XYZ file of C-alpha atoms in Angstrom:
455
model
C -20.748 -74.875 85.649
C -23.527 -73.572 83.436
C -22.954 -71.964 80.053
C -23.696 -68.558 81.620
C -21.120 -69.197 84.352
C -18.520 -69.960 81.691
C -19.544 -66.805 79.831
C -19.072 -64.650 82.940
C -15.710 -66.305 83.613
C -14.514 -65.691 80.056
C -15.399 -61.988 80.319
C -13.479 -61.645 83.586
C -10.564 -63.645 82.198
C -10.557 -61.328 79.196
C -10.168 -58.328 81.518
C -7.241 -59.779 83.492
C -5.644 -60.933 80.219
C -6.045 -57.378 78.912
C -4.289 -55.960 81.978
C -1.382 -58.393 81.605
C -0.925 -57.966 77.861
C -1.108 -54.164 78.182
C 1.837 -54.044 80.613
C 3.933 -56.579 78.688
C 3.473 -54.900 75.311
C 4.506 -51.532 76.710
C 7.739 -53.025 78.107
C 8.755 -54.050 74.598
C 7.751 -50.721 73.011
C 9.707 -48.372 75.325
C 12.768 -47.891 73.058
C 10.557 -46.967 70.087
C 8.539 -44.546 72.257
C 11.737 -42.850 73.426
C 12.971 -42.462 69.830
C 9.785 -40.810 68.513
C 8.833 -38.616 71.485
C 12.417 -37.663 72.364
C 12.061 -38.681 76.007
C 14.993 -38.787 78.410
C 15.746 -41.921 80.427
C 14.084 -40.404 83.498
C 10.922 -39.524 81.565
C 10.820 -42.954 79.971
C 11.051 -44.603 83.379
C 7.947 -42.653 84.413
C 5.936 -44.192 81.581
C 6.161 -47.456 83.554
C 6.271 -45.949 87.044
C 3.125 -43.859 86.516
C 1.126 -47.022 85.798
C 2.580 -48.813 88.840
C 1.779 -45.819 91.072
C -1.815 -45.656 89.877
C -2.290 -49.417 90.042
C -0.576 -50.095 93.366
C -1.676 -46.883 95.063
C -5.420 -47.218 94.403
C -5.771 -51.019 94.527
C -6.908 -51.245 98.155
C -9.460 -48.454 97.709
C -10.563 -50.065 94.440
C -11.137 -53.408 96.130
C -13.210 -51.874 98.907
C -15.168 -49.751 96.432
C -16.328 -52.961 94.737
C -17.766 -54.132 98.080
C -19.438 -50.791 98.835
C -20.737 -49.596 95.476
C -21.368 -52.810 93.549
C -18.892 -55.107 91.824
C -20.515 -55.035 88.399
C -20.772 -51.222 88.454
C -17.098 -50.825 89.405
C -15.923 -53.418 86.888
C -17.826 -52.017 83.916
C -17.302 -48.337 84.747
C -13.544 -48.591 85.199
C -13.184 -50.913 82.213
C -14.611 -48.048 80.141
C -12.030 -45.670 81.671
C -9.281 -48.183 80.881
C -10.473 -48.308 77.260
C -10.564 -44.520 76.917
C -7.148 -43.730 78.394
C -5.405 -46.610 76.667
C -6.522 -45.044 73.390
C -5.415 -41.583 74.541
C -1.965 -43.010 75.268
C -1.706 -44.032 71.632
C -2.552 -40.484 70.537
C 0.045 -38.837 72.787
C 2.282 -36.302 71.031
C 4.426 -35.503 74.066
C 5.929 -37.474 76.927
C 3.863 -35.871 79.712
C 0.613 -36.775 77.913
C 1.647 -40.424 77.782
C 2.663 -40.406 81.460
C -0.706 -38.941 82.545
C -2.582 -41.446 80.381
C -0.615 -44.334 81.907
C -1.314 -43.116 85.456
C -5.073 -42.966 84.871
C -4.954 -46.351 83.101
C -3.254 -47.765 86.206
C -5.937 -46.289 88.458
C -8.620 -47.834 86.228
C -6.923 -51.233 86.489
C -6.748 -50.816 90.287
C -10.549 -50.557 90.470
C -11.317 -53.041 87.684
C -9.076 -55.945 88.763
C -10.252 -56.554 92.362
C -13.848 -56.026 91.229
C -13.406 -58.801 88.646
C -11.812 -61.145 91.176
C -14.577 -60.527 93.727
C -17.237 -61.237 91.082
C -15.688 -64.689 90.685
C -15.424 -65.365 94.422
C -19.053 -64.330 95.029
C -20.628 -65.798 91.866
C -19.086 -69.282 91.967
C -19.877 -71.747 94.734
C -17.056 -72.139 97.245
C -15.144 -75.361 96.704
C -14.116 -77.130 93.494
C -16.186 -74.823 91.243
C -14.672 -71.626 92.617
C -11.201 -73.151 92.718
C -11.427 -74.154 89.059
C -12.631 -70.681 88.102
C -9.796 -68.996 90.038
C -7.176 -71.291 88.504
C -8.413 -70.531 84.984
C -8.434 -66.823 85.891
C -4.880 -66.810 87.248
C -3.598 -68.831 84.296
C -5.120 -66.301 81.911
C -3.383 -63.464 83.774
C 0.023 -65.126 83.383
C -0.729 -65.954 79.755
C -1.536 -62.320 79.037
C 1.851 -61.207 80.247
C 3.755 -63.887 78.304
C 1.817 -63.472 75.077
C 2.085 -59.698 75.424
C 5.867 -59.912 75.143
C 5.559 -61.497 71.695
C 2.564 -59.471 70.471
C 4.235 -56.278 71.694
C 7.301 -57.035 69.572
C 5.162 -57.633 66.494
C 3.030 -54.492 66.982
C 6.056 -52.305 67.719
C 7.524 -53.403 64.388
C 4.433 -51.830 62.752
C 4.315 -48.771 65.033
C 4.463 -48.325 68.821
C 1.066 -46.599 68.924
C -0.590 -49.933 68.074
C 0.547 -51.172 71.476
C -2.088 -48.780 72.878
C -4.720 -49.094 70.159
C -4.872 -52.917 70.237
C -6.125 -53.033 73.880
C -8.874 -50.541 72.942
C -10.451 -53.014 70.529
C -10.121 -55.852 73.013
C -11.507 -53.870 75.953
C -14.513 -52.813 73.840
C -15.389 -56.471 73.196
C -14.974 -57.278 76.898
C -17.180 -54.296 77.800
C -19.970 -55.552 75.521
C -19.661 -59.039 77.047
C -19.740 -57.634 80.593
C -22.879 -55.582 79.919
C -24.559 -58.717 78.572
C -23.372 -61.468 80.937
C -22.116 -60.154 84.278
C -24.999 -60.196 86.797
C -25.865 -57.376 89.152
C -24.208 -57.788 92.540
C -26.053 -57.138 95.789
C -25.089 -53.800 97.314
C -24.715 -53.601 101.110
C -26.848 -51.185 103.069
C -25.069 -47.841 103.461
C -26.182 -44.585 104.990
C -25.156 -41.319 103.377
C -21.927 -40.013 104.807
C -20.669 -43.402 106.030
C -18.070 -43.854 103.319
C -14.640 -43.637 104.960
C -13.164 -40.829 102.867
C -10.400 -39.994 105.358
C -9.251 -43.611 105.465
C -9.313 -43.866 101.689
C -7.214 -40.716 101.242
C -4.708 -41.787 103.913
C -4.115 -45.331 102.649
C -3.940 -44.259 98.995
C -1.420 -41.507 99.744
C 0.594 -43.898 101.955
C 0.826 -46.639 99.341
C 1.591 -44.147 96.547
C 4.484 -42.733 98.577
C 5.830 -46.174 99.524
C 5.684 -47.390 95.924
C 7.196 -44.076 94.766
C 10.041 -44.529 97.239
C 10.781 -47.996 95.883
C 10.483 -46.899 92.261
C 12.855 -43.928 92.706
C 15.337 -45.651 95.029
C 17.881 -46.177 92.242
C 17.384 -42.726 90.662
C 17.587 -40.351 93.608
C 19.573 -39.659 96.781
C 19.259 -41.812 99.873
C 18.022 -38.788 101.845
C 15.142 -38.237 99.413
C 14.282 -41.934 99.505
C 14.247 -42.027 103.319
C 12.042 -38.910 103.477
C 9.583 -40.497 101.035
C 9.447 -43.723 103.060
C 9.049 -41.785 106.318
C 6.126 -39.797 104.888
C 4.515 -43.008 103.612
C 4.982 -44.663 107.018
C 3.461 -41.657 108.809
C 0.407 -41.744 106.558
C 0.114 -45.492 107.138
C 0.072 -44.861 110.892
C -2.534 -42.133 110.367
C -4.643 -44.585 108.365
C -4.585 -47.119 111.223
C -5.607 -44.397 113.690
C -8.487 -43.302 111.432
C -9.724 -46.872 110.962
C -9.754 -47.549 114.703
C -12.128 -44.635 115.269
C -14.254 -44.946 112.122
C -17.806 -46.266 112.550
C -17.685 -47.729 109.025
C -13.966 -48.257 108.320
C -12.638 -48.635 104.807
C -10.593 -51.619 106.012
C -11.700 -53.636 109.021
C -8.431 -53.999 110.926
C -9.542 -57.336 112.365
C -8.913 -58.906 108.971
C -5.182 -58.580 109.673
C -5.473 -60.890 112.695
C -5.538 -63.824 110.298
C -2.062 -65.366 110.168
C -3.057 -67.188 106.993
C -3.984 -63.932 105.232
C -0.722 -62.266 106.305
C 1.350 -65.235 105.116
C -0.505 -65.346 101.803
C 0.061 -61.667 101.057
C 3.721 -61.873 102.105
C 4.260 -64.830 99.760
C 2.445 -62.954 96.971
C 4.684 -59.918 97.431
C 7.846 -62.061 97.360
C 6.586 -64.133 94.398
C 6.166 -61.042 92.221
C 9.314 -59.437 93.599
C 11.397 -62.383 92.427
C 9.559 -62.934 89.141
C 9.679 -59.330 87.914
C 13.228 -58.705 89.152
C 14.411 -61.855 87.377
C 12.642 -61.056 84.121
C 13.984 -57.489 84.115
C 17.581 -58.678 84.550
C 17.276 -61.442 81.956
C 15.865 -59.003 79.376
C 18.823 -56.661 79.954
C 21.280 -59.565 79.791
C 19.887 -60.881 76.496
C 19.544 -57.499 74.769
C 22.430 -55.436 76.155
C 25.088 -58.085 76.785
C 24.157 -60.683 74.177
C 22.715 -58.400 71.481
C 19.463 -60.318 71.053
C 16.599 -58.548 69.288
C 13.369 -57.612 71.044
C 11.488 -60.387 69.256
C 14.153 -63.003 70.064
C 13.994 -62.012 73.718
C 10.199 -62.149 73.722
C 10.126 -65.671 72.297
C 12.847 -66.787 74.713
C 10.810 -65.708 77.741
C 7.546 -67.265 76.586
C 8.512 -70.391 78.567
C 7.645 -68.372 81.681
C 4.028 -68.422 80.454
C 3.580 -72.169 81.018
C 1.207 -71.132 83.789
C -1.379 -70.233 81.141
C -1.499 -73.894 80.046
C -0.911 -75.676 83.352
C -3.114 -73.560 85.676
C -6.490 -74.544 84.149
C -5.496 -78.128 83.302
C -2.993 -79.706 85.716
C -3.196 -77.424 88.762
C -6.891 -78.175 89.615
C -6.071 -81.886 89.854
C -3.003 -81.164 91.977
C -5.053 -78.925 94.311
C -7.580 -81.720 94.864
C -4.807 -84.265 95.372
C -2.342 -82.343 97.545
C -4.063 -79.147 98.725
C -3.163 -75.484 98.259
C -0.518 -75.281 101.004
C 1.628 -78.079 99.590
C 1.392 -76.705 96.066
C 2.447 -73.222 97.187
C 5.405 -74.650 99.125
C 6.429 -76.922 96.237
C 6.068 -74.137 93.684
C 8.181 -71.696 95.684
C 10.824 -74.383 96.252
C 10.901 -75.108 92.516
C 11.159 -71.371 91.779
C 14.088 -70.995 94.180
C 15.838 -73.864 92.405
C 15.167 -72.255 89.019
C 16.673 -68.958 90.169
C 19.658 -70.792 91.679
C 20.391 -72.525 88.374
C 20.633 -69.083 86.718
C 23.152 -67.676 89.220
C 26.318 -68.942 87.407
C 25.237 -66.995 84.303
C 27.765 -67.116 81.473
C 28.538 -64.558 78.781
C 27.934 -67.101 76.039
C 25.127 -69.240 77.436
C 22.997 -70.945 74.799
C 19.229 -70.945 75.054
C 19.417 -74.665 75.850
C 21.384 -73.755 78.982
C 18.732 -71.219 80.048
C 15.613 -73.206 79.134
C 15.539 -75.570 82.174
C 15.471 -72.614 84.577
C 12.800 -70.779 82.577
C 10.625 -73.901 82.407
C 11.006 -74.526 86.137
C 9.981 -70.931 86.866
C 6.944 -71.242 84.600
C 5.882 -74.450 86.353
C 6.578 -72.905 89.761
C 4.324 -69.953 88.919
C 1.569 -72.373 87.869
C 1.799 -74.145 91.227
C 1.759 -70.934 93.314
C -0.252 -68.186 91.598
C -3.663 -69.876 91.415
C -3.597 -71.592 94.829
C -2.394 -68.329 96.394
C -5.448 -66.566 94.947
C -7.704 -69.289 96.364
C -6.188 -69.067 99.854
C -6.279 -65.239 99.852
C -10.070 -65.238 99.396
C -10.924 -68.435 101.283
C -12.961 -67.910 104.441
C -13.622 -64.231 103.664
C -17.205 -62.987 103.887
C -18.817 -61.951 100.599
C -19.016 -58.377 101.878
C -15.192 -58.239 102.051
C -14.186 -60.191 98.956
C -13.236 -56.995 97.110
C -11.056 -55.966 100.041
C -9.336 -59.373 100.082
C -8.646 -59.128 96.349
C -7.373 -55.571 96.756
C -4.961 -56.648 99.498
C -3.576 -59.479 97.373
C -3.076 -57.373 94.246
C -1.558 -54.547 96.291
C 0.967 -57.085 97.590
C 1.637 -58.203 94.010
C 2.248 -54.665 92.766
C 4.382 -53.584 95.710
C 6.405 -56.771 95.339
C 6.942 -56.139 91.626
C 8.169 -52.591 92.303
C 10.418 -53.827 95.123
C 11.915 -56.597 92.981
C 12.626 -54.302 90.046
C 14.199 -51.607 92.213
C 16.212 -54.114 94.267
C 17.606 -55.967 91.261
C 18.451 -52.700 89.475
C 20.186 -51.271 92.553
C 22.352 -54.372 93.034
C 23.178 -54.474 89.333
C 24.397 -50.862 89.380
C 26.309 -51.163 92.665
C 28.066 -54.474 91.955
C 31.786 -54.124 91.177
C 33.462 -55.775 88.209
C 32.207 -56.468 84.701
C 28.615 -56.082 83.450
C 28.270 -59.870 83.729
C 29.256 -59.666 87.399
C 26.504 -57.086 87.869
C 23.887 -59.371 86.318
C 25.009 -62.304 88.471
C 24.819 -60.202 91.630
C 21.358 -58.855 90.710
C 20.013 -62.368 90.101
C 20.671 -63.114 93.783
C 17.735 -60.763 94.612
C 14.976 -62.989 93.124
C 16.736 -66.061 94.527
C 16.660 -64.560 98.045
C 12.984 -63.549 97.628
C 12.068 -67.116 96.612
C 13.954 -68.608 99.567
C 12.150 -66.326 102.031
C 8.778 -67.107 100.435
C 9.539 -70.831 100.632
C 10.300 -70.490 104.345
C 7.041 -68.594 104.965
C 4.994 -71.120 102.987
C 6.435 -73.944 105.112
C 4.386 -72.622 108.065
C 1.195 -73.226 106.057
C 2.008 -76.946 105.913
C 1.278 -77.164 109.636
C -2.361 -76.263 109.077
C -2.530 -78.540 106.023
C -6.060 -78.872 104.771
C -7.574 -77.033 107.715
C -9.059 -73.679 106.777
C -8.401 -70.758 109.081
C -11.448 -68.453 109.284
C -10.931 -64.724 108.967
C -11.510 -63.080 112.405
C -14.703 -61.047 112.697
C-alpha cells in the first residue's frame, strides 16, 4: 500500500477506535455520573440505552446513506456531529441533557461507522490488500474498547466529564486528517425524489422498537415488552412491503438471498451477544461480589483486547493459510471453550484462574472479528458496500443489546446465592457461542469458494 493509503487507513482506524473508547470509558464512569447528577438507576440505564438506540436504530439507514450521498461526505459530516455532542455530554448539568446528547452521539456513530468501513472496502483493492486493511481496522476497534476501560478509570479519577471531553480532542484530530487524506467517493446517479424516505422511516422505527424491547426487557412488564416487539415486527413487515414496491428501494431485498451474508450477520450478532453479556457479568462479579476497584477490573479485562495486537499481525497470515471460514469456525469454538471454563465460577477465584479464559476469548475475537468483516463485504458491489457494512454493524449492536438483556434477566431470575446468579447468567454467552459455532460450520462446506451476492 502507498503512504496515502496508510494515511487514509489510519484516519478510519482512528474513528473506529474513537467509537470503541467512547463506549468503554462511559461504562466505567457511570457510578460517578450518578453521584454528581443524582440520577436514579432507571435514568442511569438510559445513558447507555440512548446510545444503543441511536446507534443500532439508524445504522442501516446510515450505511445506505453513505452509498447514496457520498461516503466521504457522510463520514466527515457525522464525525463533526459526534465531536459536538460528545462535548455537550461533558457539559450536561442534568440527566436528561446527558441522555439526549448520548442518543445523538449514537446516531452520529451509526452514520459515521458504516461510511468509514465502506471507504475501506471501495478504496483498497479486493484481495490481500483489502483483507489486511480490514484486519487492522477490526483490531483497532477491539483495542479501542479494551484501552477505553483503563483510560476511562484514569479519567474518572480526575473527573467524569473528561470521559466526554477527551474524545472531543481526538475526534478533532481525526476530522482534520479526514479533510486532508480521505478522497472523494463517486456518487451514484440519483433523480430528485427517488430517495426511499418511507423505507428509511419504517426500518429505523422497527429497529429502534426491537432494540428498545430488548433493552427494557428486564425493567418492565412482559406485556409491555411483547407490545413493543409486536410493534417492531409490524413495522418490519411494513418495511418489506414498501421495499417490494419501491422503484429505488433503500435496501434491495435480493441481498438477503445470499446464505453467506445471512450466516455472517447471524454469527456477528451471536459473537457480540456473548462477548458483551460475558463482560457485563464479569464486571459485576469482580466489583460487587469480589470488591475489586474500577481500575483493577479494567486492567483485569484488558486481556480481552488481544485482538488489537493479533488482528493486524497474526490474523492476516492465518487468513492466507487457512481461509476466513476456518478461522471463524476455530475462533467461535475457542470462544465457546473460554466461556465454558468460566462456568464453574468460584467466590474466591484468583486472577490466575480467570486469565486462561480471558486470553482464549481475546484470541477467539481476533480469529473471528476481522474475517467476519471481510466475508460480510466480500462479493458486494461497490454501490452497496455501505449497506453491507450497515447490516453487519446493526447485527453487532442488536446482538450486544440481546446479550446484555439476556444475561441480566437470567442473573436476576436465578434462585440461590448471588454467585449462583452469576453462574447461571454466564450460560447465556456460552450458549450464544455454541450456536455461532454451529452456524459457522456450514461455511466450511463452501471453503475457499466465494458466494456472489444475488443481483
